[in-house]
Coordinates of C-alpha atoms and ligand atoms in Angstrom, one line a residue:
X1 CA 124.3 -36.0 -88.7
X2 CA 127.0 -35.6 -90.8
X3 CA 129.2 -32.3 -90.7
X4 CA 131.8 -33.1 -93.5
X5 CA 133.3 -36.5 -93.0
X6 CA 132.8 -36.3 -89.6
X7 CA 129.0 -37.3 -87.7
X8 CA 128.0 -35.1 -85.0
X9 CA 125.5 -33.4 -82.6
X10 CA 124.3 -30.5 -81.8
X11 CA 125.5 -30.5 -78.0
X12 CA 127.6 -33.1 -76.2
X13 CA 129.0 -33.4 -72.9
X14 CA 132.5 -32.6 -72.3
X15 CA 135.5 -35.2 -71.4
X16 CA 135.7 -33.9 -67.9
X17 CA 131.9 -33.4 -67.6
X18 CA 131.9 -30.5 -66.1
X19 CA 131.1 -28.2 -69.3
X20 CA 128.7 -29.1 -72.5
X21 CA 129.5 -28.1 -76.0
X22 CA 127.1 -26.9 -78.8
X23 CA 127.5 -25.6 -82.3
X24 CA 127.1 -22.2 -82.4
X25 CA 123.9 -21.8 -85.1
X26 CA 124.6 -17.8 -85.3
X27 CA 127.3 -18.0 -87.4
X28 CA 126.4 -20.6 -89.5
X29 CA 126.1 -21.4 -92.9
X30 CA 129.4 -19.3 -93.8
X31 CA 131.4 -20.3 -90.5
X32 CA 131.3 -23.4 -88.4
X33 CA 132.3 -22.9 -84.9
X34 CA 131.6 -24.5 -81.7
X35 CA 131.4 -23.4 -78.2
X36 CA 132.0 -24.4 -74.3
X37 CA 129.2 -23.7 -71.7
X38 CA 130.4 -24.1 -68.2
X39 CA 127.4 -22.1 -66.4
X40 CA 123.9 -22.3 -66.4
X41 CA 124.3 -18.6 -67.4
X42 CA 126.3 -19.8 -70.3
X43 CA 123.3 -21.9 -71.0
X44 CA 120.8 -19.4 -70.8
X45 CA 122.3 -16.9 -72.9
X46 CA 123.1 -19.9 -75.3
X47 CA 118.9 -20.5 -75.8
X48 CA 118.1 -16.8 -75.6
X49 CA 120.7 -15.9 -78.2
X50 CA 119.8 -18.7 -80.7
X51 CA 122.9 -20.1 -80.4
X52 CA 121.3 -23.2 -79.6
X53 CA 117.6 -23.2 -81.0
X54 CA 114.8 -25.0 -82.1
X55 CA 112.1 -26.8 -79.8
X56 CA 114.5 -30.5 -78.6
X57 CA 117.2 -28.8 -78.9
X58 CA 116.3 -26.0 -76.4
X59 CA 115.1 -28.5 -73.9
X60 CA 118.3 -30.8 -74.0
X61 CA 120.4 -27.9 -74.1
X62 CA 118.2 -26.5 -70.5
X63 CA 118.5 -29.8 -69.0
X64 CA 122.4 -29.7 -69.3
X65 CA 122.6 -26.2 -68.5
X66 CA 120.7 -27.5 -64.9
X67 CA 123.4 -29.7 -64.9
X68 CA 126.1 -26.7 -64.8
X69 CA 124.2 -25.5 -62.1
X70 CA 124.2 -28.4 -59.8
X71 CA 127.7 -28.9 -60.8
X72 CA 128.7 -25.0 -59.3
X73 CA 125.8 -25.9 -56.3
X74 CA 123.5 -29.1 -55.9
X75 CA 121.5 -27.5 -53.6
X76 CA 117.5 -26.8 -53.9
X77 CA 117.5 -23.1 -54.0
X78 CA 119.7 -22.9 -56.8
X79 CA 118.3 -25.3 -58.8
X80 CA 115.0 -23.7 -58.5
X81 CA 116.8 -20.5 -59.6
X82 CA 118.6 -21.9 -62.7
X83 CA 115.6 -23.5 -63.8
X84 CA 113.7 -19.9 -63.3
X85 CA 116.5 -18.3 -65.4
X86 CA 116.4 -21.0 -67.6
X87 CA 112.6 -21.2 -68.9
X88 CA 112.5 -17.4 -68.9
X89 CA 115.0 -17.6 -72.1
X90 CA 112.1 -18.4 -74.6
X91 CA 108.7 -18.5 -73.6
X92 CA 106.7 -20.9 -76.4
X93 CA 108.8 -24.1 -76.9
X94 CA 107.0 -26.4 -74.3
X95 CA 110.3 -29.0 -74.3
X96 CA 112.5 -26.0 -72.2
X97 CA 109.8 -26.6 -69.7
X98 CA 109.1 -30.5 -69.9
X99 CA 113.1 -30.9 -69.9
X100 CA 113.4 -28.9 -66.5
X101 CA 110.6 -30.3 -65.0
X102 CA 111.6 -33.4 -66.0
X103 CA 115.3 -32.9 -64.2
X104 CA 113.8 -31.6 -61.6
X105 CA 112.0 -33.8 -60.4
X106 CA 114.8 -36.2 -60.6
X107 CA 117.2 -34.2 -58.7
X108 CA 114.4 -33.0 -56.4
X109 CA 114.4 -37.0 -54.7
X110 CA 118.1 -37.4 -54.3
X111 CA 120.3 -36.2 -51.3
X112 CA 122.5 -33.0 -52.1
X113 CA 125.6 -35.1 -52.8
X114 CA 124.0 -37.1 -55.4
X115 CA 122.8 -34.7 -57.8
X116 CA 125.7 -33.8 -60.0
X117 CA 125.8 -36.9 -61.5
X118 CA 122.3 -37.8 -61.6
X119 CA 121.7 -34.3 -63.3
X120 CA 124.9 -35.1 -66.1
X121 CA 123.7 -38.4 -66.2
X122 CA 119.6 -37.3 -66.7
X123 CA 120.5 -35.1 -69.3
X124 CA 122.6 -37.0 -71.4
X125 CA 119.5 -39.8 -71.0
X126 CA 117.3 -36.9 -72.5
X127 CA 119.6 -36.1 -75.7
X128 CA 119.8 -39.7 -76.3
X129 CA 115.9 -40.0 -75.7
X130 CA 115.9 -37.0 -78.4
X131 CA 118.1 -39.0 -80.8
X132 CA 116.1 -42.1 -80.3
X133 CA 112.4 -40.1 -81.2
X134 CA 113.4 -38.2 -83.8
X135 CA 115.2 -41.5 -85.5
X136 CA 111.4 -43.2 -85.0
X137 CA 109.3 -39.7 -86.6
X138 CA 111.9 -40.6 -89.1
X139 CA 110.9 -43.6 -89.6
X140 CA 106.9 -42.9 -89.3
X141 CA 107.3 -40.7 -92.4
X142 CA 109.3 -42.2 -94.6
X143 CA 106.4 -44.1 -94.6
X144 CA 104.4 -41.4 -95.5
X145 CA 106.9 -40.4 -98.3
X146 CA 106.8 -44.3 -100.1
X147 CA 103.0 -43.7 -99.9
X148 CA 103.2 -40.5 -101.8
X149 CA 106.5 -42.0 -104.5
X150 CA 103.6 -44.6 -104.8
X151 CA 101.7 -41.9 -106.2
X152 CA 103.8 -40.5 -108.5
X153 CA 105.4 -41.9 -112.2
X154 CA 108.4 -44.7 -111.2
X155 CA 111.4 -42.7 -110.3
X156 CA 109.9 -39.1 -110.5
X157 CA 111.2 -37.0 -107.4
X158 CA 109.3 -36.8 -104.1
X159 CA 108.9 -32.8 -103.6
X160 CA 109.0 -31.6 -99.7
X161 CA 108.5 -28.0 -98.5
X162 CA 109.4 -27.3 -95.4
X163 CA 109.3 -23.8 -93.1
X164 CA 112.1 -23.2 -91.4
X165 CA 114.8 -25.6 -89.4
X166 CA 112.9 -28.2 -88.5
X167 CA 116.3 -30.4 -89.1
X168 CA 119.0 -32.2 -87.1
X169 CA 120.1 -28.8 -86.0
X170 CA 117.2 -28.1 -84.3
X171 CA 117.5 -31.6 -81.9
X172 CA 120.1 -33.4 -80.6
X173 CA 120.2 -35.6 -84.1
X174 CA 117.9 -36.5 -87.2
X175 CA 115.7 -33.8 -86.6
X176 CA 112.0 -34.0 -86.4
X177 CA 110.1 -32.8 -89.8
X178 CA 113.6 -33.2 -91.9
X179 CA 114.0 -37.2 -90.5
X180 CA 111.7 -38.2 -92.9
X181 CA 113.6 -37.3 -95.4
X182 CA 116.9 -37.8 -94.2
X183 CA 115.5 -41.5 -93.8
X184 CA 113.9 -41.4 -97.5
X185 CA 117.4 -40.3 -99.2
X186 CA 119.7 -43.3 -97.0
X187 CA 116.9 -45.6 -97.9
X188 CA 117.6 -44.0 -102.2
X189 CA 114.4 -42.3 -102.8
X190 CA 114.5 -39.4 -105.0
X191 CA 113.7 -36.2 -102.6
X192 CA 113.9 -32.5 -103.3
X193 CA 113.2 -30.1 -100.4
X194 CA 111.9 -26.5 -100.9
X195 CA 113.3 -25.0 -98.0
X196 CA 111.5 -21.8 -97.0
X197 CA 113.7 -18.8 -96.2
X198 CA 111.7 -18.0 -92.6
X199 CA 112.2 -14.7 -92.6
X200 CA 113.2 -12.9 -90.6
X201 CA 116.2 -14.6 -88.7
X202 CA 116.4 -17.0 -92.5
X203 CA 116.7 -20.6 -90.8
X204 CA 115.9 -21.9 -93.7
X205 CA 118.2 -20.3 -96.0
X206 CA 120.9 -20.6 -93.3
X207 CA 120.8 -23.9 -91.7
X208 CA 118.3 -25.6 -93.4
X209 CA 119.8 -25.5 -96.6
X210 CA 123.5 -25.4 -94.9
X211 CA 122.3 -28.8 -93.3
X212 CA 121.1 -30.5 -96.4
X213 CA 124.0 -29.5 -98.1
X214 CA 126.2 -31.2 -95.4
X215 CA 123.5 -34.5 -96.2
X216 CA 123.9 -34.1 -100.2
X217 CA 120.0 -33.6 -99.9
X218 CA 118.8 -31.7 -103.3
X219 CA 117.0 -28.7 -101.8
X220 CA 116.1 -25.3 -103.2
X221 CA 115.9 -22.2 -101.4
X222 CA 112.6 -19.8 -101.6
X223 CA 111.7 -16.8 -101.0
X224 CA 108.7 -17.2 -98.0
X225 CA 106.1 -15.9 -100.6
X226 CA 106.4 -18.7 -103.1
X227 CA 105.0 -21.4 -101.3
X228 CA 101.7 -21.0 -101.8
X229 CA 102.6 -20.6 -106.1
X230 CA 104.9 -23.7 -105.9
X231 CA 101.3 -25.8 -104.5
X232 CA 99.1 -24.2 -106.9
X233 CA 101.6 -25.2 -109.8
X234 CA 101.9 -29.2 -108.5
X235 CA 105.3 -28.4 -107.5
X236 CA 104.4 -29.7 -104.0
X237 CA 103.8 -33.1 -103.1
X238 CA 103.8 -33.1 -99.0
X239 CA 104.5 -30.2 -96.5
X240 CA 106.1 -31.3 -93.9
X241 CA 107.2 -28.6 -90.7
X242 CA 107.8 -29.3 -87.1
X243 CA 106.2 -27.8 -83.6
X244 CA 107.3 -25.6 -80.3
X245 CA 104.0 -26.2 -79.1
X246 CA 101.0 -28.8 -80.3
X247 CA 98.0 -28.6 -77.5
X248 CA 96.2 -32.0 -76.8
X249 CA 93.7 -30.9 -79.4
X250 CA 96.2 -30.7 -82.6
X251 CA 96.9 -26.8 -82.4
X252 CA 100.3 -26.4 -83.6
X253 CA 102.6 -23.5 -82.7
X254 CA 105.2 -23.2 -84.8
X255 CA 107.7 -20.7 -86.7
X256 CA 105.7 -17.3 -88.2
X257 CA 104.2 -18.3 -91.3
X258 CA 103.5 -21.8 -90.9
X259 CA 99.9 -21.1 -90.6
X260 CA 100.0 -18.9 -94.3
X261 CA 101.4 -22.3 -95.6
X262 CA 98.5 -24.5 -94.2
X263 CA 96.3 -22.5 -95.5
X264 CA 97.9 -22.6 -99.2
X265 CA 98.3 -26.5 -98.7
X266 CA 94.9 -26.8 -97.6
X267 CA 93.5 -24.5 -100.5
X268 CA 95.6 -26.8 -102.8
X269 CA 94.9 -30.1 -101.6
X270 CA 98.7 -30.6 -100.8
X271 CA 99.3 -33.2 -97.7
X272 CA 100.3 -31.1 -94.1
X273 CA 102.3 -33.2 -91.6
X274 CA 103.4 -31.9 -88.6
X275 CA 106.4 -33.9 -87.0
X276 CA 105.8 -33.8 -83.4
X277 CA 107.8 -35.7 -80.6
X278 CA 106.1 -36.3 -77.7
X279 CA 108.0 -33.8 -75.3
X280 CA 106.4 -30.8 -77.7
X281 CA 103.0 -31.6 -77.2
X282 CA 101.5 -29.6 -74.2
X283 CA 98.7 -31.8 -72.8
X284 CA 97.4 -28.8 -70.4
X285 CA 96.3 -26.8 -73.3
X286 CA 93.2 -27.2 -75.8
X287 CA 93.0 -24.1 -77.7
X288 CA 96.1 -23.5 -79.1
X289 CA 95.4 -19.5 -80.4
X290 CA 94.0 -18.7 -77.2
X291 CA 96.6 -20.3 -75.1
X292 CA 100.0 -20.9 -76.6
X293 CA 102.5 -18.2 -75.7
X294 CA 103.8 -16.2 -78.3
X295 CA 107.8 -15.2 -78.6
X296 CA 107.9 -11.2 -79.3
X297 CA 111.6 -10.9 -81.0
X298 CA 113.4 -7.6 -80.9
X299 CA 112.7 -5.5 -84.0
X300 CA 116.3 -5.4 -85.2
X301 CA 116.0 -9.0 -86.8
X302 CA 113.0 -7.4 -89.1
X303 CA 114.8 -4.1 -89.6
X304 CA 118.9 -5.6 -90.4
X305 CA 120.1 -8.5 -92.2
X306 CA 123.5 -9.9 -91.4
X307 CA 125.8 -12.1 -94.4
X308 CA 128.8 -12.7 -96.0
X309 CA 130.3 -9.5 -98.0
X310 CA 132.5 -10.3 -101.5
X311 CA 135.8 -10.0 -98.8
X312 CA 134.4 -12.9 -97.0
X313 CA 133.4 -10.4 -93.7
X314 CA 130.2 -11.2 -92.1
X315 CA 128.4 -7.4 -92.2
X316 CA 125.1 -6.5 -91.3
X317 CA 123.0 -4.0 -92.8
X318 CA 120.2 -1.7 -92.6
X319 CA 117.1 -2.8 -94.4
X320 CA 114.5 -0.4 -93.4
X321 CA 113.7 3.6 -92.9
X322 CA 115.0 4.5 -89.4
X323 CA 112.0 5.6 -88.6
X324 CA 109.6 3.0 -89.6
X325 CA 108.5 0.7 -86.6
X326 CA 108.8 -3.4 -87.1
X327 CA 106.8 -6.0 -85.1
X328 CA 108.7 -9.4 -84.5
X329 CA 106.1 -12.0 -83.8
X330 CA 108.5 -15.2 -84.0
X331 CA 105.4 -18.1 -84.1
X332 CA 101.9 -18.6 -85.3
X333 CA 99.6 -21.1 -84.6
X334 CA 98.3 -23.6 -87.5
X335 CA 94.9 -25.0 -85.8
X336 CA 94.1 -28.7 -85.9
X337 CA 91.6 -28.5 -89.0
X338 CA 94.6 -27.5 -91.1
X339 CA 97.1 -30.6 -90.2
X340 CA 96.7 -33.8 -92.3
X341 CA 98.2 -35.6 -89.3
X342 CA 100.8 -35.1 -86.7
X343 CA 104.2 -37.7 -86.9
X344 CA 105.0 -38.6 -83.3
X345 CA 107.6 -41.4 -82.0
X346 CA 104.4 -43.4 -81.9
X347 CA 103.5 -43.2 -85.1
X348 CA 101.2 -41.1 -87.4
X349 CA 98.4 -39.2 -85.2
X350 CA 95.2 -37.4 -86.6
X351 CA 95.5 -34.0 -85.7
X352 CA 93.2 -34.3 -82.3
X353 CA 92.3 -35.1 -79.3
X354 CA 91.3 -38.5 -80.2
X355 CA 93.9 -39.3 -82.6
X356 CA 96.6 -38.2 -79.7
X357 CA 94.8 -39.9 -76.8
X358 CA 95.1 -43.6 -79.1
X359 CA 99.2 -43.4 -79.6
X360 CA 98.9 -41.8 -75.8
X361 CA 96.5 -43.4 -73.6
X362 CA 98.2 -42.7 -70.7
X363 CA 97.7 -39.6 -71.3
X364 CA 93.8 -39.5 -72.2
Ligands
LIG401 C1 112.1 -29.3 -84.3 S1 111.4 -27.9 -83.6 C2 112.1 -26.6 -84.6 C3 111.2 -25.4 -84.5 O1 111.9 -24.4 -83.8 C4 112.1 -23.3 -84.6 O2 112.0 -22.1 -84.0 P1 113.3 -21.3 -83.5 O3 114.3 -21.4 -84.7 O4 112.9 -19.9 -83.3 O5 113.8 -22.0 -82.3 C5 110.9 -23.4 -85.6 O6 109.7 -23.1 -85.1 C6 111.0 -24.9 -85.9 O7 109.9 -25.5 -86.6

């Protein structure tokens, strides 16, 4: 997506292909600054730091950190180690894993001298398969969003709230839950997008609203809490968030608070769509509160806030007592009976087994 006047992604191979670059999401929206991996540990810190984040994104950005690590060493063992380092970075997103199994068993077939450039070429096959999905969710629900316009007075604004950075800067490119509208505002219909703050790291006030800026997107920051007023007052029309983890049943894992927002959109009668590639889904799980993971953050991102001072310095502060505790759970889970439908590559899904097995038979 666009970055100025110039179009870019999140992570891309460099000239000499033996290092990858990403944009470095930690000091964003006030600075814009990019960074070189060369090792696998470069990689891994890269994911567990939330330099790189967001479900696609951490899963292309594992498979090219693989890469690095068949560049330094193409042999088995080390391969099986990076990949151990790499899928202990974050624990819910299901893509880290599908990407590494996924490269794995790639590189697993070839003799030792052949994996470097299978592994440079396999992951750049999987951030272009990224691009490609997201561009077809994209398409899926800008469907969805001419059915709702349909709805509405001629020429009166299509409202979208959305939780979190569910946006180009959480893939490779387009995003998955902001595609749709990305796709809606090229194609000229009026969209707004109530970004949710997403407290407590802020992706929404930070990058979402940094990356619809960057789109000329109109878009309105809120505080976490006014979700659930906005859809009781008709403000809403769709909700519309993305996924770390959806099980085979329609369980979605996704940023904390999601699951509050269902539950106001359900109450209020406002649509829910999930945007879900494929390589999010976990087919292996059916009960998504039961099984799925959960990331426990350090307490510091509850208990500090970091910005921009009136000087321009980025400080950060104190927020709480020093002695009060702080628990950092970083997803919830949103079950199946809460999701109007899940947007795949595929197409539109009900939220189930059976809506998931018809766009997937092959994996019924
Ligand atoms: C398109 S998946 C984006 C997904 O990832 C975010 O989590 P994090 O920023 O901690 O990586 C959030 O759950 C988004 O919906």
């Amino acid at each position: 997506m666009r970055v100025g006047d110039q179009q870019r992604r999140t992570i891309w191979p460099a000239e000499d292909d033996r290092a990858v670059h990403i944009i470095d999401q930690t000091r964003l929206p006030h600075r814009f600054e990019t960074l070189r991996l060369t090792t696998v540990a470069d990689a891994a810190h890269a994911i567990r730091s939330m330099q790189v984040r967001g479900a696609p994104l951490i899963g292309a950005t594992a498979a090219y950190g693989l890469a690095l690590a068949a560049a330094s060493d193409p042999r088995e063992e080390t391969l099986a180690a990076a990949a151990a380092l790499l899928l202990a970075t974050r624990p819910t997103a299901i893509n880290l894993r599908w990407a590494l199994d996924d490269m794995l068993a790639v590189l697993k077939q070839l003799p030792t001298d052949h994996r470097v450039e299978t592994a440079w070429r396999r992951a750049a096959e999987i951030a272009d398969a990224d691009v490609a999905m997201n561009s077809s969710i994209g398409e899926h629900g800008l469907a969805l969003i001419r059915a709702v316009q349909r709805g509405k007075p001629v020429g009166e604004t299509v409202n979208i709230l959305t939780h979190c950075n569910a946006g180009w800067l959480a893939t490779v490119d387009w995003g998955t839950a902001l595609a749709p509208v990305y796709k809606a505002h090229h194609a000229g219909i009026p969209v707004h997008v109530f970004a949710d703050e997403t407290r407590p790291r802020n992706q929404g006030a930070s990058l979402t609203a940094w990356e619809l800026g960057q789109e000329q997107v109109p878009h309105t920051v809120i505080v976490d809490n006014a979700g659930g007023h906005l859809m009781q007052r008709g403000r809403v029309d769709l909700c519309i968030v993305g996924t770390d983890r959806t099980t085979r049943t329609g369980d979605v894992a996704n940023k904390i608070g999601t699951y509050l927002k269902a539950l106001c959109a359900r109450d209020c009668g406002v649509p829910f769509f999930v945007a879900a590639p494929s390589p999010s889904i976990d087919w292996s799980l059916a009960d998504g509160i039961k099984e799925i993971p959960i990331e426990e953050r350090g307490d510091a991102e509850v208990t500090s806030i970091t910005g921009l001072t009136a000087e321009g310095q980025q400080e950060t502060v104190r927020l709480t007592p020093s002695g009060s505790a702080a628990a950092n759970p970083a997803f919830d889970v949103t079950p199946a009976r809460l999701v109007t439908g899940l947007i795949t590559e595929r197409g539109i899904s009900a939220a189930s087994a059976r809506g998931l097995a018809r766009l997937f038979p092959e994996r019924a």
